Every structure is written in C-alpha cells, then in structure tokens.
Amino acid sequence: MKMTRLYPLALGGLLLPAIANAQTSQQDESTLVVTASKQSSRSASANNVSFTVVSAPELSDAGVTASDKLPKVLPGLNIENSGNMLFSTISLRGVSSAQDFYNPAVTLYVDGVPQLSTNTIQALTDVQSVELLRGPQGTLYGKSAQGGIINIVTRQPDNTPRGYIEGGVSSRDSYRSKLNLSGPIQDGLLYGSVTLLRQVDDGDMINPATGSDDLGGTRASIGNVKLRLAPDDQPWEIGFAASRECTRATQDAYVGWNDIKGRKLSISDGLPDPYMRRCTDSQTLSGKYTTDDWVFNLISAWQQQHYSRTFPSGSLIVNMPQRWNQDVQELRAATLGDARTVDMVFGLYRQNTREQMQATYDMPTMRYLTSAGYTTAETLAAYSDLTWHLTDRFDIGGGVRFSHDKSSTQYHGSMRGNPFGDQGKSNDDQVLGQ
C-alpha cells in the first residue's frame, strides 16, 4: 500500500491555532530508547534481554499498518488469525499460543497496557515505535508473558504543534486514510491530540450462493483522544487516553481442502455471507512522578469489547456474540540514572477480566444447539528485578514474581432439546524466579 503524508497540515481552531507558523522539532531517529524494559539501561536484565525496536519510518516503509503485519519487521515473530481476527495465533522463537487463543504466549501492549486477547490484531494509529522483548518477562511486567512482549508506543502530545494527513490505496479496492492533530492546549501545562483512522482491507474469497467475491476482509474505523497534564518544572505528569475502534469483517470464510485455489466457500446452497462486527472502547489514566533517583508510574486502564459474529458452516448458520470487560491497575517503581551500585524495579499488578458468550447453531428446519457461558478471572501479582553492579564489567542480577490467580466459569444450553451445563472454580499461587 502506497502512503502519502502531508506535513505539517494547516488546520486552525482545533488544538493547533498556530500550526502554520510552528517549527518542526528535530529528532535523532538513530537513537531509540527501549521503554518496554521498564528498568535502567545498566541493569543486568536489560542487557541480557533480546529485544528489537522498530521506528515509525521503518514501519511505514515496510507497509505495516496493523499488528498482524509486524512480522515483516520483527524477526522470529509470527502472527496469524485462526479464521478471523478475534483469535490470533502468535509464536516467537518456538513458543506458540496455537492451543490457547485466550492466553497468548506473547502479550500485546499499547503504551504499557495489556490488550484483550481478542484485540491482539488491531490497526496501528499514531505509532512512535514498536518494541519486541523476547523471552519470559514476568519479573518486569505485571501480566506474565512466557514468550515475550510486543509494546506499541504511541506519540504523546507536547509543546510542538503537529498535524498530518496520511492516505494510501492498494488492490481489491482497499485503502487507508488518517488524520492526526497534536499540540499544546495551554503552553507549559496541558497538551492534547486527536487521531482518526479509516482502514479497509477487502478479501478475495467467493460465496457462490450470493455472488460476493470480496469476503475475508476487514473495514476498521478508529478514533483516539489524548490529554497530557505536564506543568513545566514539575516532577509529575498525568495522562488520559480514550479510544473507540469498530471493525466490520467478512471473515470465518472457510474453503474445502480440495479447492483452496478456487477461493470458494464450502457451504450449502442459499446460506448467507459471514459477518462480524467488533467494537472496543479503551480508557487509560496514567501518572508519573520522577525524583533524582527513582521514577514512579501508576496506570489504571479499562477495556470494553462486544462483537457479533455470524457465519455459515456446512449446512448450519452459527451465531456467536460475546462481551468482554477488562480492568488493569499497575504501580511500579524503578531506579533512575546510571551512577548507581544497585538498580531495582518493584511492581504491584491487578487484572480482572469478565467474559459473556452466547452461541446458537441453526439448521434450515430447526435450532440444533444453543448455549451461554460466563467466565471471570483475576490476577494479583507482585514482582521485582534487582541488579548489583560489582564492577564496570561484572554484574549480578535476578528477579522474582509472586502471583495469585483465580477464575470461575459456568455454562448451560441444550442440544436438540436435551439440556446440559456445568460450573467450576479454580485458583493458583505461583512463585517465579529469574
């Protein structure tokens, strides 16, 4: 997809009253700071972690416009959807989540906030960089990740007024358009940004019953607003971000093994096209306080997601709507500066997730199956990482994580009029070391 950017964009009256006269800030794009490691650059863990950082220009040059295209620029990473964008299969250096869609081995973060597993595949908005940390990160992140961490870092508004329009087109009538405005609302105190994105990626699969020949694609609309309260000459700042994403898709389109190249759906005559609509609302409240030796971060984030999902399967029509709610709180303290004998990270973490699912399987003459399920899960964790710099060339480092997990689930339904159902609870305590 070819992209065209107009920068700066002279639009008056919204956040950027003086954008036409603003000077473009100069940045050294060859210097990249890994924010995902959450620790001093001198700590042993930071030096021993295998990581890759990709800048915004590199993402643009490679045509990376969504998270499932990140393998283009992140070696060893593989992201595929399992028939639709809700359930992704992620693998990194042999560690895979192919058997567990709801707890991927590699966790996706956006600005330090873990995303719902059903929101792993998402469009990229105003990205500054993407960071990949390989290997277990349980002593540095509240949400333990066995395979690694992908952290998408977005641009934060500051004193420099900015604005751009970005657009591009590709085959099968696909296109992408984006508008971004960012700058000071009150100089030296309050900053804001707005991003609007429309992204269409049509597919090429065929439903012979309806004549549709663009199935398998997605159409996403995203809006994002940020506010940053950061008074000059003060050691603290507070941020708030809110976004809404709605994506319509014609996925869950399946073909027979003997007709993969034909791209025709393997369904009975007269069945409709597959359809899915996912809407996700996200809110994040963050705070940071910096001293000469420490930096303290507090994040509280919420996500609400609901999706409708209908698709033909053989002679059946399947309808599977779901609702997700997740809230996350994390408090972290890390040492700051290079002239230290000991570097440390301490953190407390809480995550609560609630899921509600319904499903119906309809035959032409009867309802074959109906079911409903409810699941809750909560994680409480404390983690720490410490590095002792014995000499200029020799360090000793280690970390520990304590976590308590509990979950409950219940389901009920009927198959051909025969009822079924069950419920259960579980909890687990773990201690992990590094």
PDB file of C-alpha atoms in Angstrom, residues 90-332:
ATOM      1  CA  ILE A  90       1.233 -15.931  17.919  1.00  0.00           C
ATOM      2  CA  SER A  91       4.594 -17.663  18.025  1.00  0.00           C
ATOM      3  CA  LEU A  92       8.023 -16.326  18.904  1.00  0.00           C
ATOM      4  CA  ARG A  93      11.185 -18.417  18.818  1.00  0.00           C
ATOM      5  CA  GLY A  94       9.189 -21.659  19.062  1.00  0.00           C
ATOM      6  CA  VAL A  95       6.880 -20.560  21.889  1.00  0.00           C
ATOM      7  CA  SER A  96       3.338 -20.652  20.481  1.00  0.00           C
ATOM      8  CA  SER A  97      -0.231 -19.930  21.599  1.00  0.00           C
ATOM      9  CA  ALA A  98      -1.798 -22.136  18.934  1.00  0.00           C
ATOM     10  CA  GLN A  99      -3.690 -24.200  21.527  1.00  0.00           C
ATOM     11  CA  ASP A 100      -4.879 -21.299  23.716  1.00  0.00           C
ATOM     12  CA  PHE A 101      -6.346 -18.281  21.940  1.00  0.00           C
ATOM     13  CA  TYR A 102      -7.395 -16.596  25.193  1.00  0.00           C
ATOM     14  CA  ASN A 103      -3.959 -16.647  26.846  1.00  0.00           C
ATOM     15  CA  PRO A 104      -1.379 -15.955  24.129  1.00  0.00           C
ATOM     16  CA  ALA A 105       2.258 -16.734  24.866  1.00  0.00           C
ATOM     17  CA  VAL A 106       3.235 -13.308  23.520  1.00  0.00           C
ATOM     18  CA  THR A 107       1.291 -10.401  25.021  1.00  0.00           C
ATOM     19  CA  LEU A 108       0.447  -7.242  23.085  1.00  0.00           C
ATOM     20  CA  TYR A 109       0.758  -3.945  24.982  1.00  0.00           C
ATOM     21  CA  VAL A 110      -0.216  -0.437  23.880  1.00  0.00           C
ATOM     22  CA  ASP A 111       1.597   2.249  25.890  1.00  0.00           C
ATOM     23  CA  GLY A 112       2.226  -0.220  28.694  1.00  0.00           C
ATOM     24  CA  VAL A 113      -1.376  -1.511  28.866  1.00  0.00           C
ATOM     25  CA  PRO A 114      -2.029  -5.216  28.102  1.00  0.00           C
ATOM     26  CA  GLN A 115      -4.714  -5.710  25.469  1.00  0.00           C
ATOM     27  CA  LEU A 116      -7.588  -8.152  25.487  1.00  0.00           C
ATOM     28  CA  SER A 117      -6.604 -11.359  23.710  1.00  0.00           C
ATOM     29  CA  THR A 118      -9.443 -10.788  21.222  1.00  0.00           C
ATOM     30  CA  ASN A 119      -7.949  -7.354  20.472  1.00  0.00           C
ATOM     31  CA  THR A 120      -4.440  -8.574  19.619  1.00  0.00           C
ATOM     32  CA  ILE A 121      -4.991  -7.964  15.910  1.00  0.00           C
ATOM     33  CA  GLN A 122      -5.692  -4.235  15.578  1.00  0.00           C
ATOM     34  CA  ALA A 123      -4.886  -1.327  13.284  1.00  0.00           C
ATOM     35  CA  LEU A 124      -1.936   0.908  14.189  1.00  0.00           C
ATOM     36  CA  THR A 125      -2.804   4.560  14.783  1.00  0.00           C
ATOM     37  CA  ASP A 126      -0.257   7.263  15.711  1.00  0.00           C
ATOM     38  CA  VAL A 127       2.709   4.989  16.443  1.00  0.00           C
ATOM     39  CA  GLN A 128       6.129   6.247  17.531  1.00  0.00           C
ATOM     40  CA  SER A 129       7.812   2.839  17.722  1.00  0.00           C
ATOM     41  CA  VAL A 130       7.189  -0.854  18.330  1.00  0.00           C
ATOM     42  CA  GLU A 131       9.303  -2.861  20.769  1.00  0.00           C
ATOM     43  CA  LEU A 132       9.683  -6.635  20.953  1.00  0.00           C
ATOM     44  CA  LEU A 133      11.188  -8.252  24.054  1.00  0.00           C
ATOM     45  CA  ARG A 134      11.886 -11.962  23.680  1.00  0.00           C
ATOM     46  CA  GLY A 135      11.622 -14.481  26.488  1.00  0.00           C
ATOM     47  CA  PRO A 136       9.780 -14.515  29.844  1.00  0.00           C
ATOM     48  CA  GLN A 137       9.090 -11.033  31.256  1.00  0.00           C
ATOM     49  CA  GLY A 138       7.272 -11.928  34.484  1.00  0.00           C
ATOM     50  CA  THR A 139       9.692 -10.023  36.749  1.00  0.00           C
ATOM     51  CA  LEU A 140       9.342  -6.810  34.724  1.00  0.00           C
ATOM     52  CA  TYR A 141       5.675  -6.862  33.661  1.00  0.00           C
ATOM     53  CA  GLY A 142       2.540  -7.293  35.734  1.00  0.00           C
ATOM     54  CA  LYS A 143       0.981  -9.609  33.156  1.00  0.00           C
ATOM     55  CA  SER A 144       3.311 -12.571  32.926  1.00  0.00           C
ATOM     56  CA  ALA A 145       4.305 -13.470  29.371  1.00  0.00           C
ATOM     57  CA  GLN A 146       6.065 -16.739  28.615  1.00  0.00           C
ATOM     58  CA  GLY A 147       7.194 -15.986  25.081  1.00  0.00           C
ATOM     59  CA  GLY A 148       7.720 -12.237  25.144  1.00  0.00           C
ATOM     60  CA  ILE A 149       6.205  -8.771  24.924  1.00  0.00           C
ATOM     61  CA  ILE A 150       5.142  -6.587  21.993  1.00  0.00           C
ATOM     62  CA  ASN A 151       4.793  -2.984  23.159  1.00  0.00           C
ATOM     63  CA  ILE A 152       3.297  -0.433  20.776  1.00  0.00           C
ATOM     64  CA  VAL A 153       4.438   3.054  21.811  1.00  0.00           C
ATOM     65  CA  THR A 154       2.264   5.900  20.531  1.00  0.00           C
ATOM     66  CA  ARG A 155       3.249   9.561  20.234  1.00  0.00           C
ATOM     67  CA  GLN A 156       2.441  11.735  23.232  1.00  0.00           C
ATOM     68  CA  PRO A 157       1.335  15.357  22.739  1.00  0.00           C
ATOM     69  CA  ASP A 158       3.835  18.057  23.738  1.00  0.00           C
ATOM     70  CA  ASN A 159       4.656  21.741  23.137  1.00  0.00           C
ATOM     71  CA  THR A 160       5.244  21.252  19.394  1.00  0.00           C
ATOM     72  CA  PRO A 161       2.134  21.679  17.202  1.00  0.00           C
ATOM     73  CA  ARG A 162       1.878  18.873  14.654  1.00  0.00           C
ATOM     74  CA  GLY A 163      -0.608  17.678  12.113  1.00  0.00           C
ATOM     75  CA  TYR A 164      -0.711  15.379   9.126  1.00  0.00           C
ATOM     76  CA  ILE A 165      -2.983  13.593   6.710  1.00  0.00           C
ATOM     77  CA  GLU A 166      -1.964  10.140   5.520  1.00  0.00           C
ATOM     78  CA  GLY A 167      -3.571   8.067   2.807  1.00  0.00           C
ATOM     79  CA  GLY A 168      -2.959   5.119   0.553  1.00  0.00           C
ATOM     80  CA  VAL A 169      -4.653   2.666  -1.789  1.00  0.00           C
ATOM     81  CA  SER A 170      -3.989  -0.938  -2.728  1.00  0.00           C
ATOM     82  CA  SER A 171      -5.541  -3.782  -4.695  1.00  0.00           C
ATOM     83  CA  ARG A 172      -9.124  -5.036  -4.281  1.00  0.00           C
ATOM     84  CA  ASP A 173     -10.424  -1.502  -3.572  1.00  0.00           C
ATOM     85  CA  SER A 174      -8.551  -1.342  -0.265  1.00  0.00           C
ATOM     86  CA  TYR A 175      -7.499   1.988   1.194  1.00  0.00           C
ATOM     87  CA  ARG A 176      -6.286   3.750   4.337  1.00  0.00           C
ATOM     88  CA  SER A 177      -6.814   7.352   5.465  1.00  0.00           C
ATOM     89  CA  LYS A 178      -5.645   9.001   8.688  1.00  0.00           C
ATOM     90  CA  LEU A 179      -5.820  12.449  10.272  1.00  0.00           C
ATOM     91  CA  ASN A 180      -3.734  13.479  13.294  1.00  0.00           C
ATOM     92  CA  LEU A 181      -3.613  16.775  15.200  1.00  0.00           C
ATOM     93  CA  SER A 182      -1.385  17.298  18.242  1.00  0.00           C
ATOM     94  CA  GLY A 183      -0.045  20.191  20.272  1.00  0.00           C
ATOM     95  CA  PRO A 184      -0.414  22.482  23.286  1.00  0.00           C
ATOM     96  CA  ILE A 185      -3.822  23.438  24.636  1.00  0.00           C
ATOM     97  CA  GLN A 186      -2.129  25.684  27.194  1.00  0.00           C
ATOM     98  CA  ASP A 187       1.616  26.227  26.784  1.00  0.00           C
ATOM     99  CA  GLY A 188       3.701  24.665  29.514  1.00  0.00           C
ATOM    100  CA  LEU A 189       0.737  22.947  31.147  1.00  0.00           C
ATOM    101  CA  LEU A 190      -1.769  20.971  29.077  1.00  0.00           C
ATOM    102  CA  TYR A 191      -1.380  19.150  25.753  1.00  0.00           C
ATOM    103  CA  GLY A 192      -3.731  17.145  23.565  1.00  0.00           C
ATOM    104  CA  SER A 193      -4.028  15.089  20.409  1.00  0.00           C
ATOM    105  CA  VAL A 194      -6.729  13.630  18.172  1.00  0.00           C
ATOM    106  CA  THR A 195      -6.338  10.762  15.687  1.00  0.00           C
ATOM    107  CA  LEU A 196      -8.966   9.497  13.228  1.00  0.00           C
ATOM    108  CA  LEU A 197      -8.345   6.413  11.085  1.00  0.00           C
ATOM    109  CA  ARG A 198     -10.287   4.575   8.398  1.00  0.00           C
ATOM    110  CA  GLN A 199      -8.734   1.371   7.058  1.00  0.00           C
ATOM    111  CA  VAL A 200     -10.284  -1.001   4.514  1.00  0.00           C
ATOM    112  CA  ASP A 201      -8.705  -4.328   3.530  1.00  0.00           C
ATOM    113  CA  ASP A 202     -11.058  -6.314   1.305  1.00  0.00           C
ATOM    114  CA  GLY A 203     -10.640 -10.041   0.795  1.00  0.00           C
ATOM    115  CA  ASP A 204     -10.832 -12.250  -2.288  1.00  0.00           C
ATOM    116  CA  MET A 205     -12.969 -15.221  -1.217  1.00  0.00           C
ATOM    117  CA  ILE A 206     -16.211 -16.124  -3.005  1.00  0.00           C
ATOM    118  CA  ASN A 207     -19.650 -17.171  -1.796  1.00  0.00           C
ATOM    119  CA  PRO A 208     -21.233 -18.884  -4.831  1.00  0.00           C
ATOM    120  CA  ALA A 209     -24.682 -18.615  -3.206  1.00  0.00           C
ATOM    121  CA  THR A 210     -24.661 -14.806  -3.010  1.00  0.00           C
ATOM    122  CA  GLY A 211     -22.076 -13.882  -5.636  1.00  0.00           C
ATOM    123  CA  SER A 212     -19.910 -11.963  -3.142  1.00  0.00           C
ATOM    124  CA  ASP A 213     -16.255 -12.042  -4.215  1.00  0.00           C
ATOM    125  CA  ASP A 214     -14.557  -9.859  -1.559  1.00  0.00           C
ATOM    126  CA  LEU A 215     -15.015 -11.977   1.576  1.00  0.00           C
ATOM    127  CA  GLY A 216     -12.300 -12.401   4.185  1.00  0.00           C
ATOM    128  CA  GLY A 217     -11.557  -8.687   4.616  1.00  0.00           C
ATOM    129  CA  THR A 218     -11.981  -6.011   7.282  1.00  0.00           C
ATOM    130  CA  ARG A 219     -13.190  -2.390   7.472  1.00  0.00           C
ATOM    131  CA  ALA A 220     -12.000  -0.505  10.564  1.00  0.00           C
ATOM    132  CA  SER A 221     -12.901   2.946  11.929  1.00  0.00           C
ATOM    133  CA  ILE A 222     -10.879   4.271  14.887  1.00  0.00           C
ATOM    134  CA  GLY A 223     -10.878   7.454  16.943  1.00  0.00           C
ATOM    135  CA  ASN A 224      -8.372   8.330  19.668  1.00  0.00           C
ATOM    136  CA  VAL A 225      -8.119  11.324  22.026  1.00  0.00           C
ATOM    137  CA  LYS A 226      -5.254  12.078  24.450  1.00  0.00           C
ATOM    138  CA  LEU A 227      -4.777  14.689  27.166  1.00  0.00           C
ATOM    139  CA  ARG A 228      -1.479  15.219  28.976  1.00  0.00           C
ATOM    140  CA  LEU A 229      -1.167  17.457  32.043  1.00  0.00           C
ATOM    141  CA  ALA A 230       2.565  18.166  32.483  1.00  0.00           C
ATOM    142  CA  PRO A 231       3.385  21.531  34.130  1.00  0.00           C
ATOM    143  CA  ASP A 232       6.817  22.924  33.322  1.00  0.00           C
ATOM    144  CA  ASP A 233       9.475  22.474  36.037  1.00  0.00           C
ATOM    145  CA  GLN A 234       7.336  19.938  37.918  1.00  0.00           C
ATOM    146  CA  PRO A 235       8.373  16.314  38.635  1.00  0.00           C
ATOM    147  CA  TRP A 236       4.951  14.870  37.850  1.00  0.00           C
ATOM    148  CA  GLU A 237       2.555  14.441  34.949  1.00  0.00           C
ATOM    149  CA  ILE A 238      -0.876  12.908  34.410  1.00  0.00           C
ATOM    150  CA  GLY A 239      -2.208  11.446  31.183  1.00  0.00           C
ATOM    151  CA  PHE A 240      -5.601  10.334  29.920  1.00  0.00           C
ATOM    152  CA  ALA A 241      -6.373   8.481  26.696  1.00  0.00           C
ATOM    153  CA  ALA A 242      -9.664   7.245  25.263  1.00  0.00           C
ATOM    154  CA  SER A 243     -10.269   5.378  22.024  1.00  0.00           C
ATOM    155  CA  ARG A 244     -13.028   3.595  20.170  1.00  0.00           C
ATOM    156  CA  GLU A 245     -12.491   1.053  17.415  1.00  0.00           C
ATOM    157  CA  CYS A 246     -15.223  -0.597  15.358  1.00  0.00           C
ATOM    158  CA  THR A 247     -14.304  -3.154  12.727  1.00  0.00           C
ATOM    159  CA  ARG A 248     -16.672  -4.909  10.340  1.00  0.00           C
ATOM    160  CA  ALA A 249     -15.384  -8.110   8.782  1.00  0.00           C
ATOM    161  CA  THR A 250     -16.479 -10.868   6.427  1.00  0.00           C
ATOM    162  CA  GLN A 251     -14.214 -13.475   7.965  1.00  0.00           C
ATOM    163  CA  ASP A 252     -14.953 -17.009   9.193  1.00  0.00           C
ATOM    164  CA  ALA A 253     -14.941 -17.811   5.472  1.00  0.00           C
ATOM    165  CA  TYR A 254     -13.799 -21.414   5.040  1.00  0.00           C
ATOM    166  CA  VAL A 255     -12.967 -23.332   1.862  1.00  0.00           C
ATOM    167  CA  GLY A 256     -12.548 -27.038   1.234  1.00  0.00           C
ATOM    168  CA  TRP A 257      -9.099 -28.642   1.252  1.00  0.00           C
ATOM    169  CA  ASN A 258      -9.612 -29.755  -2.344  1.00  0.00           C
ATOM    170  CA  ASP A 259     -10.459 -26.235  -3.608  1.00  0.00           C
ATOM    171  CA  ILE A 260      -8.110 -23.853  -1.813  1.00  0.00           C
ATOM    172  CA  LYS A 261      -7.059 -22.081  -5.007  1.00  0.00           C
ATOM    173  CA  GLY A 262     -10.678 -21.672  -6.081  1.00  0.00           C
ATOM    174  CA  ARG A 263     -11.347 -19.475  -3.022  1.00  0.00           C
ATOM    175  CA  LYS A 264     -14.997 -20.656  -2.886  1.00  0.00           C
ATOM    176  CA  LEU A 265     -16.750 -21.127   0.448  1.00  0.00           C
ATOM    177  CA  SER A 266     -17.565 -24.699   1.394  1.00  0.00           C
ATOM    178  CA  ILE A 267     -21.217 -24.219   2.402  1.00  0.00           C
ATOM    179  CA  SER A 268     -24.681 -25.375   1.410  1.00  0.00           C
ATOM    180  CA  ASP A 269     -26.648 -23.514  -1.246  1.00  0.00           C
ATOM    181  CA  GLY A 270     -28.589 -20.486  -0.078  1.00  0.00           C
ATOM    182  CA  LEU A 271     -26.568 -19.691   3.051  1.00  0.00           C
ATOM    183  CA  PRO A 272     -25.584 -16.039   3.673  1.00  0.00           C
ATOM    184  CA  ASP A 273     -22.188 -14.345   3.744  1.00  0.00           C
ATOM    185  CA  PRO A 274     -20.231 -14.426   7.019  1.00  0.00           C
ATOM    186  CA  TYR A 275     -20.410 -11.238   9.057  1.00  0.00           C
ATOM    187  CA  MET A 276     -18.656  -9.929  12.149  1.00  0.00           C
ATOM    188  CA  ARG A 277     -18.612  -6.578  13.947  1.00  0.00           C
ATOM    189  CA  ARG A 278     -16.161  -5.879  16.779  1.00  0.00           C
ATOM    190  CA  CYS A 279     -16.284  -2.656  18.801  1.00  0.00           C
ATOM    191  CA  THR A 280     -13.731  -1.894  21.510  1.00  0.00           C
ATOM    192  CA  ASP A 281     -13.686   1.054  23.910  1.00  0.00           C
ATOM    193  CA  SER A 282     -10.467   1.741  25.828  1.00  0.00           C
ATOM    194  CA  GLN A 283      -9.678   4.268  28.561  1.00  0.00           C
ATOM    195  CA  THR A 284      -6.332   4.780  30.298  1.00  0.00           C
ATOM    196  CA  LEU A 285      -5.434   7.026  33.230  1.00  0.00           C
ATOM    197  CA  SER A 286      -1.698   7.243  33.939  1.00  0.00           C
ATOM    198  CA  GLY A 287       0.574   9.161  36.265  1.00  0.00           C
ATOM    199  CA  LYS A 288       4.328   9.584  36.610  1.00  0.00           C
ATOM    200  CA  TYR A 289       6.448  11.094  39.373  1.00  0.00           C
ATOM    201  CA  THR A 290      10.217  11.484  38.970  1.00  0.00           C
ATOM    202  CA  THR A 291      12.867  12.118  41.625  1.00  0.00           C
ATOM    203  CA  ASP A 292      16.646  12.265  41.332  1.00  0.00           C
ATOM    204  CA  ASP A 293      16.929   8.511  41.907  1.00  0.00           C
ATOM    205  CA  TRP A 294      13.515   6.977  41.191  1.00  0.00           C
ATOM    206  CA  VAL A 295      10.627   7.111  38.747  1.00  0.00           C
ATOM    207  CA  PHE A 296       7.157   6.025  39.894  1.00  0.00           C
ATOM    208  CA  ASN A 297       4.428   5.046  37.421  1.00  0.00           C
ATOM    209  CA  LEU A 298       0.756   4.329  38.010  1.00  0.00           C
ATOM    210  CA  ILE A 299      -1.586   3.001  35.310  1.00  0.00           C
ATOM    211  CA  SER A 300      -5.280   2.249  35.517  1.00  0.00           C
ATOM    212  CA  ALA A 301      -6.895   1.031  32.313  1.00  0.00           C
ATOM    213  CA  TRP A 302     -10.264  -0.288  31.187  1.00  0.00           C
ATOM    214  CA  GLN A 303     -11.410  -2.070  28.043  1.00  0.00           C
ATOM    215  CA  GLN A 304     -14.940  -2.966  26.972  1.00  0.00           C
ATOM    216  CA  GLN A 305     -15.489  -5.061  23.883  1.00  0.00           C
ATOM    217  CA  HIS A 306     -18.539  -6.588  22.278  1.00  0.00           C
ATOM    218  CA  TYR A 307     -18.801  -8.353  18.977  1.00  0.00           C
ATOM    219  CA  SER A 308     -21.435 -10.037  16.878  1.00  0.00           C
ATOM    220  CA  ARG A 309     -20.334 -12.981  14.787  1.00  0.00           C
ATOM    221  CA  THR A 310     -22.446 -14.924  12.277  1.00  0.00           C
ATOM    222  CA  PHE A 311     -21.110 -17.365   9.713  1.00  0.00           C
ATOM    223  CA  PRO A 312     -22.236 -20.383   7.656  1.00  0.00           C
ATOM    224  CA  SER A 313     -20.686 -23.759   8.437  1.00  0.00           C
ATOM    225  CA  GLY A 314     -21.694 -26.639   6.195  1.00  0.00           C
ATOM    226  CA  SER A 315     -25.495 -26.665   6.446  1.00  0.00           C
ATOM    227  CA  LEU A 316     -25.565 -24.645   9.692  1.00  0.00           C
ATOM    228  CA  ILE A 317     -25.735 -20.933  10.458  1.00  0.00           C
ATOM    229  CA  VAL A 318     -23.665 -20.128  13.552  1.00  0.00           C
ATOM    230  CA  ASN A 319     -24.279 -17.033  15.681  1.00  0.00           C
ATOM    231  CA  MET A 320     -21.713 -16.351  18.462  1.00  0.00           C
ATOM    232  CA  PRO A 321     -21.879 -12.902  20.115  1.00  0.00           C
ATOM    233  CA  GLN A 322     -19.552 -12.137  23.037  1.00  0.00           C
ATOM    234  CA  ARG A 323     -18.928  -9.353  25.547  1.00  0.00           C
ATOM    235  CA  TRP A 324     -15.606  -8.700  27.275  1.00  0.00           C
ATOM    236  CA  ASN A 325     -14.659  -6.351  30.107  1.00  0.00           C
ATOM    237  CA  GLN A 326     -11.140  -5.931  31.474  1.00  0.00           C
ATOM    238  CA  ASP A 327      -9.638  -3.545  34.005  1.00  0.00           C
ATOM    239  CA  VAL A 328      -5.952  -3.327  34.902  1.00  0.00           C
ATOM    240  CA  GLN A 329      -4.069  -1.456  37.618  1.00  0.00           C
ATOM    241  CA  GLU A 330      -0.284  -1.361  37.933  1.00  0.00           C
ATOM    242  CA  LEU A 331       2.023   0.541  40.291  1.00  0.00           C
ATOM    243  CA  ARG A 332       5.740   0.437  39.501  1.00  0.00           C
TER     244      ARG A 332
END
